[in-house]
Coordinates of C-alpha atoms in Angstrom, one line a residue:
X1 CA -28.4 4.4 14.4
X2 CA -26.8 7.4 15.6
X3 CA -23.2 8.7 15.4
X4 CA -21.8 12.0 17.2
X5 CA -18.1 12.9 15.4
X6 CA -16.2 14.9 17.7
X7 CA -13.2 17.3 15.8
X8 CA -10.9 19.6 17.5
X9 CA -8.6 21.3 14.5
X10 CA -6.7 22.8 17.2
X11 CA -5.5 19.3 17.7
X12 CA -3.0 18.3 15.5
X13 CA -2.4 14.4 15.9
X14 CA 0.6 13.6 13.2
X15 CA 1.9 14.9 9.9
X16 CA 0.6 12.8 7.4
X17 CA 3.4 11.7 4.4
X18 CA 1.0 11.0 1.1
X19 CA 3.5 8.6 0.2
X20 CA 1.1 5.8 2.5
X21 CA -0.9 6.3 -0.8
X22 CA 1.5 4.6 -2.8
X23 CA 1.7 1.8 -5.1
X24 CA 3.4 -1.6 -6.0
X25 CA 4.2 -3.0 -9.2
X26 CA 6.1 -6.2 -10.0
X27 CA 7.0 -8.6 -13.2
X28 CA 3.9 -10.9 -12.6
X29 CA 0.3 -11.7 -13.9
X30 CA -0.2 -8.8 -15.9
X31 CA 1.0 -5.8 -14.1
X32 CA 3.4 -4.9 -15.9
X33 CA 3.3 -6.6 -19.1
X34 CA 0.2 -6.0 -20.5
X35 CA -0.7 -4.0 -17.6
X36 CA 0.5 -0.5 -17.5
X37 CA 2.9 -1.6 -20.4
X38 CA 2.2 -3.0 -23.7
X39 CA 3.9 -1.4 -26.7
X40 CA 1.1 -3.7 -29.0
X41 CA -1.8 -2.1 -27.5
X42 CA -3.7 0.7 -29.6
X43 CA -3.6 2.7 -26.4
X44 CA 0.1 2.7 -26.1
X45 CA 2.4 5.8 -25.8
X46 CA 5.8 6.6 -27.7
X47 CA 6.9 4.2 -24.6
X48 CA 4.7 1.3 -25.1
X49 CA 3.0 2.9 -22.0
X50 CA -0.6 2.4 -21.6
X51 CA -1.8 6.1 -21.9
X52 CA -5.8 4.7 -20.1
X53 CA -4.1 3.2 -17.1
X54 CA -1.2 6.0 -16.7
X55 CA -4.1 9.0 -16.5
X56 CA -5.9 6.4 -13.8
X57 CA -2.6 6.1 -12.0
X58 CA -2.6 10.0 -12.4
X59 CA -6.2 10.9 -11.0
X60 CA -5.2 9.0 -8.1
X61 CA -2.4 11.0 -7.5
X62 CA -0.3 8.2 -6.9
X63 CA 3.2 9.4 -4.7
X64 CA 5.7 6.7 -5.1
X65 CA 5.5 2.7 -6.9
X66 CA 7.8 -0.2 -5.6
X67 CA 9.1 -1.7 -8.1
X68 CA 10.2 -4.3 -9.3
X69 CA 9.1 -6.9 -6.2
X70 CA 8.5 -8.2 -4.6
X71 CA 9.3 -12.3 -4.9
X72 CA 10.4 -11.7 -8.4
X73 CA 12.9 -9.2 -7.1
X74 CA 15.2 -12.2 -5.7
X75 CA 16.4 -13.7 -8.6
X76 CA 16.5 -10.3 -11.1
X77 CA 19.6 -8.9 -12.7
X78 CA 19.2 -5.6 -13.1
X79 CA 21.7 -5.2 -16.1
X80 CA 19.4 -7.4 -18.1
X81 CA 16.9 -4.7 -18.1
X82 CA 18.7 -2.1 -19.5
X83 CA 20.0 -0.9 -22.8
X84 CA 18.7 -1.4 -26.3
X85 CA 15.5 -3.4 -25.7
X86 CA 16.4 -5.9 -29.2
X87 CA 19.6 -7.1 -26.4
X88 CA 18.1 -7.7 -23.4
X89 CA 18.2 -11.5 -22.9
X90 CA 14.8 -13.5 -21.9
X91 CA 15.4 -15.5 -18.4
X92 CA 13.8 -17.6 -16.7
X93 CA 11.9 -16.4 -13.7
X94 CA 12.1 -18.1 -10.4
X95 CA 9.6 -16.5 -8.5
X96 CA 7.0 -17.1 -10.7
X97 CA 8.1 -20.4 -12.9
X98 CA 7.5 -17.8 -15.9
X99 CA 9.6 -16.3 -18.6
X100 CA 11.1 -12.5 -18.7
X101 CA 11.5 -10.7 -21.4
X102 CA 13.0 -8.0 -19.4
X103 CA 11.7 -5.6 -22.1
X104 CA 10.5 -3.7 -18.9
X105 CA 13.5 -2.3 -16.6
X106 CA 15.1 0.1 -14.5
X107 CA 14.3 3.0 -17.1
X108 CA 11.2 1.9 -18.4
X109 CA 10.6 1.9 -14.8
X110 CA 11.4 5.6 -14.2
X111 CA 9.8 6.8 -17.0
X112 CA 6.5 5.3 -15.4
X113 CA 7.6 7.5 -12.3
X114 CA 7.5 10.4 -14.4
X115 CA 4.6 10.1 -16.6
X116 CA 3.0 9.1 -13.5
X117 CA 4.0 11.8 -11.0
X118 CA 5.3 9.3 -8.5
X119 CA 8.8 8.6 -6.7
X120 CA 10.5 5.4 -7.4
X121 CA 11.4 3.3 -4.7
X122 CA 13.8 -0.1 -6.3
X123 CA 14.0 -2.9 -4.4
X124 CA 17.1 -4.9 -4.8
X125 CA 18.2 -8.4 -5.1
X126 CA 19.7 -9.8 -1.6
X127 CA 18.7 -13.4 -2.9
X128 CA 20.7 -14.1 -5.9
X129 CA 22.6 -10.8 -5.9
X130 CA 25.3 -8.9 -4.5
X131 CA 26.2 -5.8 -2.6
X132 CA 28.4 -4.9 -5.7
X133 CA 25.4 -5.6 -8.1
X134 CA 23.4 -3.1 -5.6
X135 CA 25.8 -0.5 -5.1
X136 CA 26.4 -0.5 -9.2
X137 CA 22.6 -0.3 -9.6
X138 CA 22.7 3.0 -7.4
X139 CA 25.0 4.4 -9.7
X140 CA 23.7 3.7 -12.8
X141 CA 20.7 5.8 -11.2
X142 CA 22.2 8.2 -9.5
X143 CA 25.9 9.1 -10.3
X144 CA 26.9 12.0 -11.6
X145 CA 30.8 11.5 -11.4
X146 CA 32.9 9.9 -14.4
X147 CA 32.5 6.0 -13.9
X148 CA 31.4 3.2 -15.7
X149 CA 27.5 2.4 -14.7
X150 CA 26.9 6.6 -14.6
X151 CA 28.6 6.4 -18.1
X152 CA 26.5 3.7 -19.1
X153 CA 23.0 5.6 -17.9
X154 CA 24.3 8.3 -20.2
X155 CA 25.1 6.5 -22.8
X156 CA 21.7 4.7 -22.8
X157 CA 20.5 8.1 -23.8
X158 CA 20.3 9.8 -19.9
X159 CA 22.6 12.0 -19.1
X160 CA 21.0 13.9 -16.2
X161 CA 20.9 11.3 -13.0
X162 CA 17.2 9.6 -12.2
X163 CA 18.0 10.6 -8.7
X164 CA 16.3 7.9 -7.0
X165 CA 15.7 8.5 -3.2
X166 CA 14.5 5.2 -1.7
X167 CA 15.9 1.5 -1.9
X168 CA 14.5 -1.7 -0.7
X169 CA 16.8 -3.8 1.3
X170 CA 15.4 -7.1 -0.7
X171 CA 12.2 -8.7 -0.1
X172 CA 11.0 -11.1 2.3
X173 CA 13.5 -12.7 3.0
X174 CA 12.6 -14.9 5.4
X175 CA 10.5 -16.8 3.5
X176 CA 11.2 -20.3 2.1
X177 CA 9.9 -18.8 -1.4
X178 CA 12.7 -16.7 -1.9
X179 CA 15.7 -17.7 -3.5
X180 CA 18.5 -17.7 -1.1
X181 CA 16.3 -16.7 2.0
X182 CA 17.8 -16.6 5.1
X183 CA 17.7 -16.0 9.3
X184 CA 17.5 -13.0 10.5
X185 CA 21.1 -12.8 11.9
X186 CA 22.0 -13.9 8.1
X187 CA 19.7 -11.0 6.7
X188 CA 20.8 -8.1 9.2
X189 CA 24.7 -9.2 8.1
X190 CA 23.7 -9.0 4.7
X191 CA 21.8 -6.1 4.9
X192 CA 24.6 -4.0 6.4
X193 CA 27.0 -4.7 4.0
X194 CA 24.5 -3.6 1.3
X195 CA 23.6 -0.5 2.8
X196 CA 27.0 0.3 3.5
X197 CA 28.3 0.1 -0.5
X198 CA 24.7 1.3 -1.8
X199 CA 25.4 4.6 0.8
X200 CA 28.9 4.7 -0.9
X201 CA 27.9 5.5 -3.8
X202 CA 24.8 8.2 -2.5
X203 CA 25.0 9.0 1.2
X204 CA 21.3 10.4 0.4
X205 CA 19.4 7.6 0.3
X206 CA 16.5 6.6 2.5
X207 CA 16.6 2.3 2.7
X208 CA 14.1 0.3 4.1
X209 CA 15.4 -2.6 5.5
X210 CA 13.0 -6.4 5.0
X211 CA 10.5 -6.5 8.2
X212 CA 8.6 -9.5 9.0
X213 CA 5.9 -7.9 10.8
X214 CA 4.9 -11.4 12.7
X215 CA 8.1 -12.2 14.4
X216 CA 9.3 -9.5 16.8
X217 CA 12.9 -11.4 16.7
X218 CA 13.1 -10.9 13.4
X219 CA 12.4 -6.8 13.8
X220 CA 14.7 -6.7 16.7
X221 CA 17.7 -8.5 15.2
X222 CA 16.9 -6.2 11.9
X223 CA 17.2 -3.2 13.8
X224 CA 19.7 -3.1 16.0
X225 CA 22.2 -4.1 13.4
X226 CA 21.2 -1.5 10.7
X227 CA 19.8 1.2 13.3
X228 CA 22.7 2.7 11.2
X229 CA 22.0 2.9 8.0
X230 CA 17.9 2.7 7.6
X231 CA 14.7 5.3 7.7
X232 CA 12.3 2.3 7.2
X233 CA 11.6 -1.4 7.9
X234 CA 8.9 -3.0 6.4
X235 CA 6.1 -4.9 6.9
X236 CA 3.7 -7.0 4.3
X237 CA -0.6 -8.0 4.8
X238 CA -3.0 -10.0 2.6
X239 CA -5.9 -10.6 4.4
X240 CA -8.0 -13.1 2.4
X241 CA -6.3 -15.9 0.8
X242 CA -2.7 -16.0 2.3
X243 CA -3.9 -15.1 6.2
X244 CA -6.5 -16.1 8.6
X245 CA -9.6 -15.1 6.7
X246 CA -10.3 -17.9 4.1
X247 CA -10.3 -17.3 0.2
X248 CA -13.5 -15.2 -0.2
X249 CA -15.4 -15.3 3.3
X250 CA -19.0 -15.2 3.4
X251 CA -18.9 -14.0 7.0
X252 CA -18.3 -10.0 5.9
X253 CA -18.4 -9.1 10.1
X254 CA -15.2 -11.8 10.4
X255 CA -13.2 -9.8 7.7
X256 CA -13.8 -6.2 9.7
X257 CA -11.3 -7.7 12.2
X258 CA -8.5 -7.1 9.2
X259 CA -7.5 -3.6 10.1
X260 CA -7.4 -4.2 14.0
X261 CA -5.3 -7.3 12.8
X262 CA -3.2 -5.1 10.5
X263 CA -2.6 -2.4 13.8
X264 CA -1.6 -5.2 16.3
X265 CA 0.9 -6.2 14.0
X266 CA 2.0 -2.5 13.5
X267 CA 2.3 -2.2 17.1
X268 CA 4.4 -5.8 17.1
X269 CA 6.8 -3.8 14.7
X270 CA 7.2 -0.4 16.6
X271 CA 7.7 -2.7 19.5
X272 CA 10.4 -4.7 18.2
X273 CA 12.1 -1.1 16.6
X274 CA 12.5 0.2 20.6
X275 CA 13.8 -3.1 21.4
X276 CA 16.4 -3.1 18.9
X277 CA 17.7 0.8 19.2
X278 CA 17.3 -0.5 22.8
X279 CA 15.4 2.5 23.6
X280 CA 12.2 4.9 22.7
X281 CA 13.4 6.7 19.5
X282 CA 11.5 7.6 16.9
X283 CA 13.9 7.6 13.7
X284 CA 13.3 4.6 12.0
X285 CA 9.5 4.4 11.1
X286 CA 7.4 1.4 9.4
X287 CA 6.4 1.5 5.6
X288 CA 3.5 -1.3 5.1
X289 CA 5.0 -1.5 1.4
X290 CA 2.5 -4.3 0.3
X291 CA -1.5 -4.8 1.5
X292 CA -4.3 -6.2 0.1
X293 CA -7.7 -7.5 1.4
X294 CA -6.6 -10.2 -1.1
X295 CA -3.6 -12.5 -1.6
X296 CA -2.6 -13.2 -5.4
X297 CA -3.7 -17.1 -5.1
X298 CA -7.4 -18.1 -5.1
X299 CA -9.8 -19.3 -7.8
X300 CA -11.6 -16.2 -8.4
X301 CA -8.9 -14.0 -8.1
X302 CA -9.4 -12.9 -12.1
X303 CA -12.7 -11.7 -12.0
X304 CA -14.2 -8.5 -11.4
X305 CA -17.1 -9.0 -9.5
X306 CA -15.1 -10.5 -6.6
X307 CA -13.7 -7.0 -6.3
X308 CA -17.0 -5.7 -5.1
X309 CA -18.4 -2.6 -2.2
X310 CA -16.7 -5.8 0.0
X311 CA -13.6 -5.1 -0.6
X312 CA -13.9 -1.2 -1.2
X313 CA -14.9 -0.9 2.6
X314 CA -12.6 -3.1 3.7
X315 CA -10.2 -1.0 1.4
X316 CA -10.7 2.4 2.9
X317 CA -10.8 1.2 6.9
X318 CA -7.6 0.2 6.5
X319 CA -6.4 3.2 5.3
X320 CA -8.2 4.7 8.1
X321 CA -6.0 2.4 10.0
X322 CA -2.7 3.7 8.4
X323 CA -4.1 7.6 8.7
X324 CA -4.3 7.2 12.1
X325 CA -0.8 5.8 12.7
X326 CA 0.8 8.5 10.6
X327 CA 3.5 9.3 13.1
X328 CA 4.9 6.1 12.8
X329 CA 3.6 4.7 9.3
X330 CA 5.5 6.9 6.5
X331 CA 4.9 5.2 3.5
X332 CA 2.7 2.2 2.5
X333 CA 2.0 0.4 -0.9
X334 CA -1.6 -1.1 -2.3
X335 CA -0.2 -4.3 -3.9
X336 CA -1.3 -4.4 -6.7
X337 CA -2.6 -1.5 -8.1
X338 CA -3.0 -3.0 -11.7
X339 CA -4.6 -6.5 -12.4
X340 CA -4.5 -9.4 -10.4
X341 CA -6.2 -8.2 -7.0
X342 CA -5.7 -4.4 -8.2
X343 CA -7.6 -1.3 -8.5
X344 CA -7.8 -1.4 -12.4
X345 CA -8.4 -4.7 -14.5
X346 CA -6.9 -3.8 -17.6
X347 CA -7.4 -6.2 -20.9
X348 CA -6.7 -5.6 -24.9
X349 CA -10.1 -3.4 -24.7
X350 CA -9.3 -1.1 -21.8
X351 CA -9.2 -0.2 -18.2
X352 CA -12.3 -1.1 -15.5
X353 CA -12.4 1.0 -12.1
X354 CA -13.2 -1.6 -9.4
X355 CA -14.8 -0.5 -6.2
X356 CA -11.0 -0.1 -4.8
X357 CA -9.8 2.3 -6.9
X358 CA -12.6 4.6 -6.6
X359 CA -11.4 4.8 -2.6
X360 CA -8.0 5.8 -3.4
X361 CA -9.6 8.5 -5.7
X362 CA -11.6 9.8 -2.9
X363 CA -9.4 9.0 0.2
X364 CA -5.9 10.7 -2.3
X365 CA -7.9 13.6 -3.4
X366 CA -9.5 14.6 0.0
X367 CA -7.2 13.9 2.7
X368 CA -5.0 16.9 4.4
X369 CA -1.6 17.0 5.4
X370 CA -2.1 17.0 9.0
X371 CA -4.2 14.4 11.0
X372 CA -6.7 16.0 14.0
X373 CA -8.3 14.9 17.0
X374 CA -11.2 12.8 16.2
X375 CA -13.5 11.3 18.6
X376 CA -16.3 8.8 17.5
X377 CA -19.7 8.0 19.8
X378 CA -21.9 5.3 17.9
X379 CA -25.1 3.9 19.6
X380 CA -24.5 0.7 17.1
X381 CA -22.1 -1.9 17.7
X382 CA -20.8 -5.1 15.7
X383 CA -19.6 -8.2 17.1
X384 CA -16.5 -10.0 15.7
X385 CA -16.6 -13.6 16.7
X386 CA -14.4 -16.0 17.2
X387 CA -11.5 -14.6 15.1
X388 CA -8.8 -17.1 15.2
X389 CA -5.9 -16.2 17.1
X390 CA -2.9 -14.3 15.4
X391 CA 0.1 -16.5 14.5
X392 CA 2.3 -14.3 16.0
X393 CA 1.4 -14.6 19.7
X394 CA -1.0 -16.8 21.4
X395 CA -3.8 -15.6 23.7
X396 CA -3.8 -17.4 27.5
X397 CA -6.7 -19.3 28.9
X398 CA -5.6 -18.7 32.7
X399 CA -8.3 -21.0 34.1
X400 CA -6.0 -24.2 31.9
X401 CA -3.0 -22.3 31.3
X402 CA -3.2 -22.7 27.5
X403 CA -2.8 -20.9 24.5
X404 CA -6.0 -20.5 23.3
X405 CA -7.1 -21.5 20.1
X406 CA -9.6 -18.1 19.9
X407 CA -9.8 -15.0 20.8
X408 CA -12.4 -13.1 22.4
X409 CA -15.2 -12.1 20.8
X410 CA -14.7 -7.8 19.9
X411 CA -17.5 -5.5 19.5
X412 CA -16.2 -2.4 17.4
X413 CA -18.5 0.6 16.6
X414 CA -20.4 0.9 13.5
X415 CA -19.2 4.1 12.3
X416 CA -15.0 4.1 11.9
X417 CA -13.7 7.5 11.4
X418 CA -10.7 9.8 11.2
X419 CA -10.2 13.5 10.0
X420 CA -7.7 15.5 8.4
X421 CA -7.0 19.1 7.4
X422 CA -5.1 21.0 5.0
X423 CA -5.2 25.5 4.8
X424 CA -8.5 24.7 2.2
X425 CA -10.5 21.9 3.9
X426 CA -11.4 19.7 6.7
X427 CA -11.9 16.2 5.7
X428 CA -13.9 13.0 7.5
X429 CA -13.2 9.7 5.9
X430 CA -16.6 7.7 7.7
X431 CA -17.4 4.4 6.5
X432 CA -20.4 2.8 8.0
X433 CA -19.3 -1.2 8.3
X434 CA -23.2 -1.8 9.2
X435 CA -25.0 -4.5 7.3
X436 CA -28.3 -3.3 7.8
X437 CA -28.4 0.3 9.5
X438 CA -28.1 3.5 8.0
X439 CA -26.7 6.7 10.3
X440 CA -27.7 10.1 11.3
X441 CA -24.4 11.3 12.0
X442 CA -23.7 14.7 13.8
X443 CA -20.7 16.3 13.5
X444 CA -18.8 18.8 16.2
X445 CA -16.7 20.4 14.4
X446 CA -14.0 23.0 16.8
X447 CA -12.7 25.1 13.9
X448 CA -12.4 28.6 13.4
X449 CA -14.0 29.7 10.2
X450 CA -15.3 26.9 8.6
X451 CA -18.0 27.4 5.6
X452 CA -21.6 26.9 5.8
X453 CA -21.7 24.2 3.2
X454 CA -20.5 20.5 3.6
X455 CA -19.6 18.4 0.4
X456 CA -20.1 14.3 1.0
X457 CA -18.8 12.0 -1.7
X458 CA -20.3 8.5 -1.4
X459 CA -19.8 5.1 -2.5
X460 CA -22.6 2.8 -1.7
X461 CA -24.7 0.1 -3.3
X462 CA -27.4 -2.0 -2.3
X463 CA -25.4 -5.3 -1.4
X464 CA -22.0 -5.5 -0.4
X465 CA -21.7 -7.8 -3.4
X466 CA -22.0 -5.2 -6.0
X467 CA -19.1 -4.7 -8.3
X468 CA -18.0 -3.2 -11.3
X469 CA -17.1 -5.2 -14.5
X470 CA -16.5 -4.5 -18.1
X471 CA -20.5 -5.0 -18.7
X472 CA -21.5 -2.4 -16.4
X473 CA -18.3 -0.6 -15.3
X474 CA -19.9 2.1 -13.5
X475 CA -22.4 0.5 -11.1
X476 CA -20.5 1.2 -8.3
X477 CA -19.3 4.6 -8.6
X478 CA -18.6 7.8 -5.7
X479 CA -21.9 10.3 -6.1
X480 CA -21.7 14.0 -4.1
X481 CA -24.3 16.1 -2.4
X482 CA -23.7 19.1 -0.5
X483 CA -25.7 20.6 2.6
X484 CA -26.0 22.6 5.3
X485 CA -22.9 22.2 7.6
X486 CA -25.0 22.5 10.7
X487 CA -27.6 19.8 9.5
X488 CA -26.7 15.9 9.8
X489 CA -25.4 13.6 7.7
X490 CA -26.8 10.4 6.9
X491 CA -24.5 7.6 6.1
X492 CA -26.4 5.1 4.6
X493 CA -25.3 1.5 5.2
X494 CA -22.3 -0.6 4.3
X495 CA -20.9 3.0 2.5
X496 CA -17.7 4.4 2.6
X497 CA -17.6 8.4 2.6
X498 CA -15.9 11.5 2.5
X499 CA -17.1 14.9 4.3
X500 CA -15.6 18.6 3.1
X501 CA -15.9 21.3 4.8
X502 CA -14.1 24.4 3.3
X503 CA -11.9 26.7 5.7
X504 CA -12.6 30.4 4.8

């Protein structure tokens, strides 16, 4: 196979926000509790912070963490989560049918944030709660005047404010799993008055307001009541497990159809945005706040080798997906990025880099600020058959006048691409989705003064089933070679990749 890469620096396609980078955490199945916290561990910090998962966190640069949910997010009391950990009370969890010891909470949470490097982004409680629990929340973060929750930050040991900048309107709250969920007329309502008394407080903050990125209705409703008072609405993907795509498929071609899926839904969402500001503006932007390949429910979902080169590709072609839609996509969250489906499997005896994390370390450490022109001509093809159709929409037989059960089949190119650029460097995220074909790929490159050396980082193995696990943690692992920037590349198959070319 051959691949030509077209890149014109000179054409700048979007400002790229590193916060799509960013992470989710919530009080379930080990992410927290015995995740990236766990006071007993012999790893632990002064914090009863894992000190092996916060430096994995940090070589992944991670930019912001949602926190705390998420489903559990509907049912949580903040004030049980703060204060001298020997008071907090243990409650019952309704997202989860577990029990919380709430020994992890708002400034455990921010303490993560900075050990970590990232910005917090809470989500509140619009289930159980109440715009007065909200606003008081925003205060006990951010106030700086004399009144009871700032007073109660401070005397919990923080004086200076956490100066928290973004807010989660609640969570899914459409769904029948959340406590109290409701319509989207009962939402937007909601919503609004939330916004209104958490803005009361700090006029500063950026919300982002509960999307459903399925149900244009929804979006539109959403928006045109808090056009107002939001920067964000949001929009939620699991791939394997809770969509279309099966638990773990064996048909690897079927599963390349998640990012297209993922972007039709993005376009559903800007769609329903215009629609609801009743006109083309561009101020309220999307922020894909949790995505997996995976759902959280399947029989496997605990062991490492189902995280295998699979899921890495997979991994980084939908954050192709999300580089290339930078001018509308402004923040987005890997859910999760510890245990469970994450990046890291973290037990008593330490921390294991699955295939995933390895592509935020090479996608957060070599992608520029600005997005550029990027033009791909691959003489390979794959076909996509028979995908089922999305559940959002319906595709019309016009010979029966139907809604047809399938849609066509798609052929999509081998070699999926996009480039960035920063004042140092050029980088090409490639990934070659063949099964069986390696590439000689050529690269046009219109820059001015570019080096004469080309750096490629690769992570490859010989079967898309090849994982990491505690027994051989390293047998899928990113490898570099430099050469001539004049010369091709190959990109061997089923490989995900990153090109650097210096600027001098």
């Amino acid at each position: 196979m051959k691949a030509n890469i077209t890149i014109d620096s000179s054409k700048k396609a979007g400002e790229i926000d590193r916060k799509i980078f960013g992470h989710f955490m919530e009080h379930a199945f080990g992410n927290i509790y015995g995740g990236v916290y766990d006071p007993e561990s012999r790893f632990a910090d002064e914090d009863g912070f894992r000190t092996d998962v916060i430096e994995l966190l940090k070589e992944v640069k991670v930019p912001v963490l949602r926190y705390p949910g998420g489903n559990f997010v509907s049912s949580y009391h903040w004030e049980d989560g703060i204060g001298p950990k020997e008071n907090r009370p243990k409650k019952f969890d309704f997202a989860w049918g577990a029990s919380e010891s709430n020994q992890f909470g708002t400034a455990d949470f921010i303490k993560l944030c900075r050990k970590t490097g990232a910005e917090p982004l809470i989500c509140v409680n619009m289930g159980s709660g109440t715009a007065e629990e909200a606003m008081n929340w925003v205060e006990y973060c951010n106030g700086t005047q004399d009144t009871y929750y700032a007073n109660l930050r401070r005397s919990h040991g923080y004086e200076e404010p956490f100066q928290v900048k973004y807010w989660g309107l609640g969570n899914e709250m459409y769904g029948v799993w959340q406590m109290e969920s409701m319509t989207a007329e009962e939402y937007a309502g909601s919503a609004a008055q939330f916004a209104k008394a958490m803005k009361k407080v700090d006029e500063s903050i950026h919300l982002v307001a509960c999307g459903m990125e399925q149900d244009a209705e929804w979006n539109h409703t959403v928006v045109k009541k808090l056009e107002p008072y939001i920067d964000m609405i949001s929009a939620h993907y699991y791939g394997m497990g809770w969509e279309e795509f099966g638990d773990i498929s064996e048909q690897y071609e079927q599963t390349l159809y998640i990012p297209y899926q993922m972007e039709e839904r993005h376009k559903l969402t800007l769609a329903s945005i215009i629609t609801g500001q009743n006109g083309i503006k561009d101020n309220i932007k999307v922020a894909w706040d949790e995505w997996n390949m995976f759902g959280w429910s399947f029989d496997a979902v605990n062991e490492d080798s189902t995280y295998n080169l699979h899921d890495a590709i997979i991994t980084a072609l939908i954050l192709n997906m999300i580089l290339r839609n930078c001018d509308t996509i402004k923040m987005a969250m890997y859910s999760t990025f510890v245990n469970i489906t994450g990046a890291l499997s973290v037990t008593k005896e330490g921390c294991l880099k699955r295939t995933q994390y390895h592509v935020f370390d090479m996608l957060s450490n070599h992608t520029g600020s600005q997005l550029i022109r990027t033009d791909v001509d691959c003489s390979s093809s794959i076909t996509i058959h028979d995908i089922g159709h999305l559940s959002f929409g319906a595709n019309i037989d016009n010979k029966n006048n139907h809604a047809s059960g399938k849609i066509v089949d798609k052929d999509i190119p081998a070699i999926d691409a996009v480039a960035t650029m920063d004042s140092k460097n050029i980088y090409v995220s490639v990934v070659n989705q063949s099964l069986n074909e390696d590439c000689e790929l050529f690269l046009d490159i219109h820059a001015q003064n570019i080096g004469s050396t080309m750096e490629k980082t690769e992570l490859y193995g010989d079967s898309i089933l090849d994982a990491n696990t505690f027994d051989d943690p390293d047998h899928i692992c990113p490898h570099k070679s430099t050469q001539d920037v004049n010369q091709p590349v190959i990109i061997r198959k089923h490989s995900v990749n990153v090109i650097t070319i210096p600027r001098v």
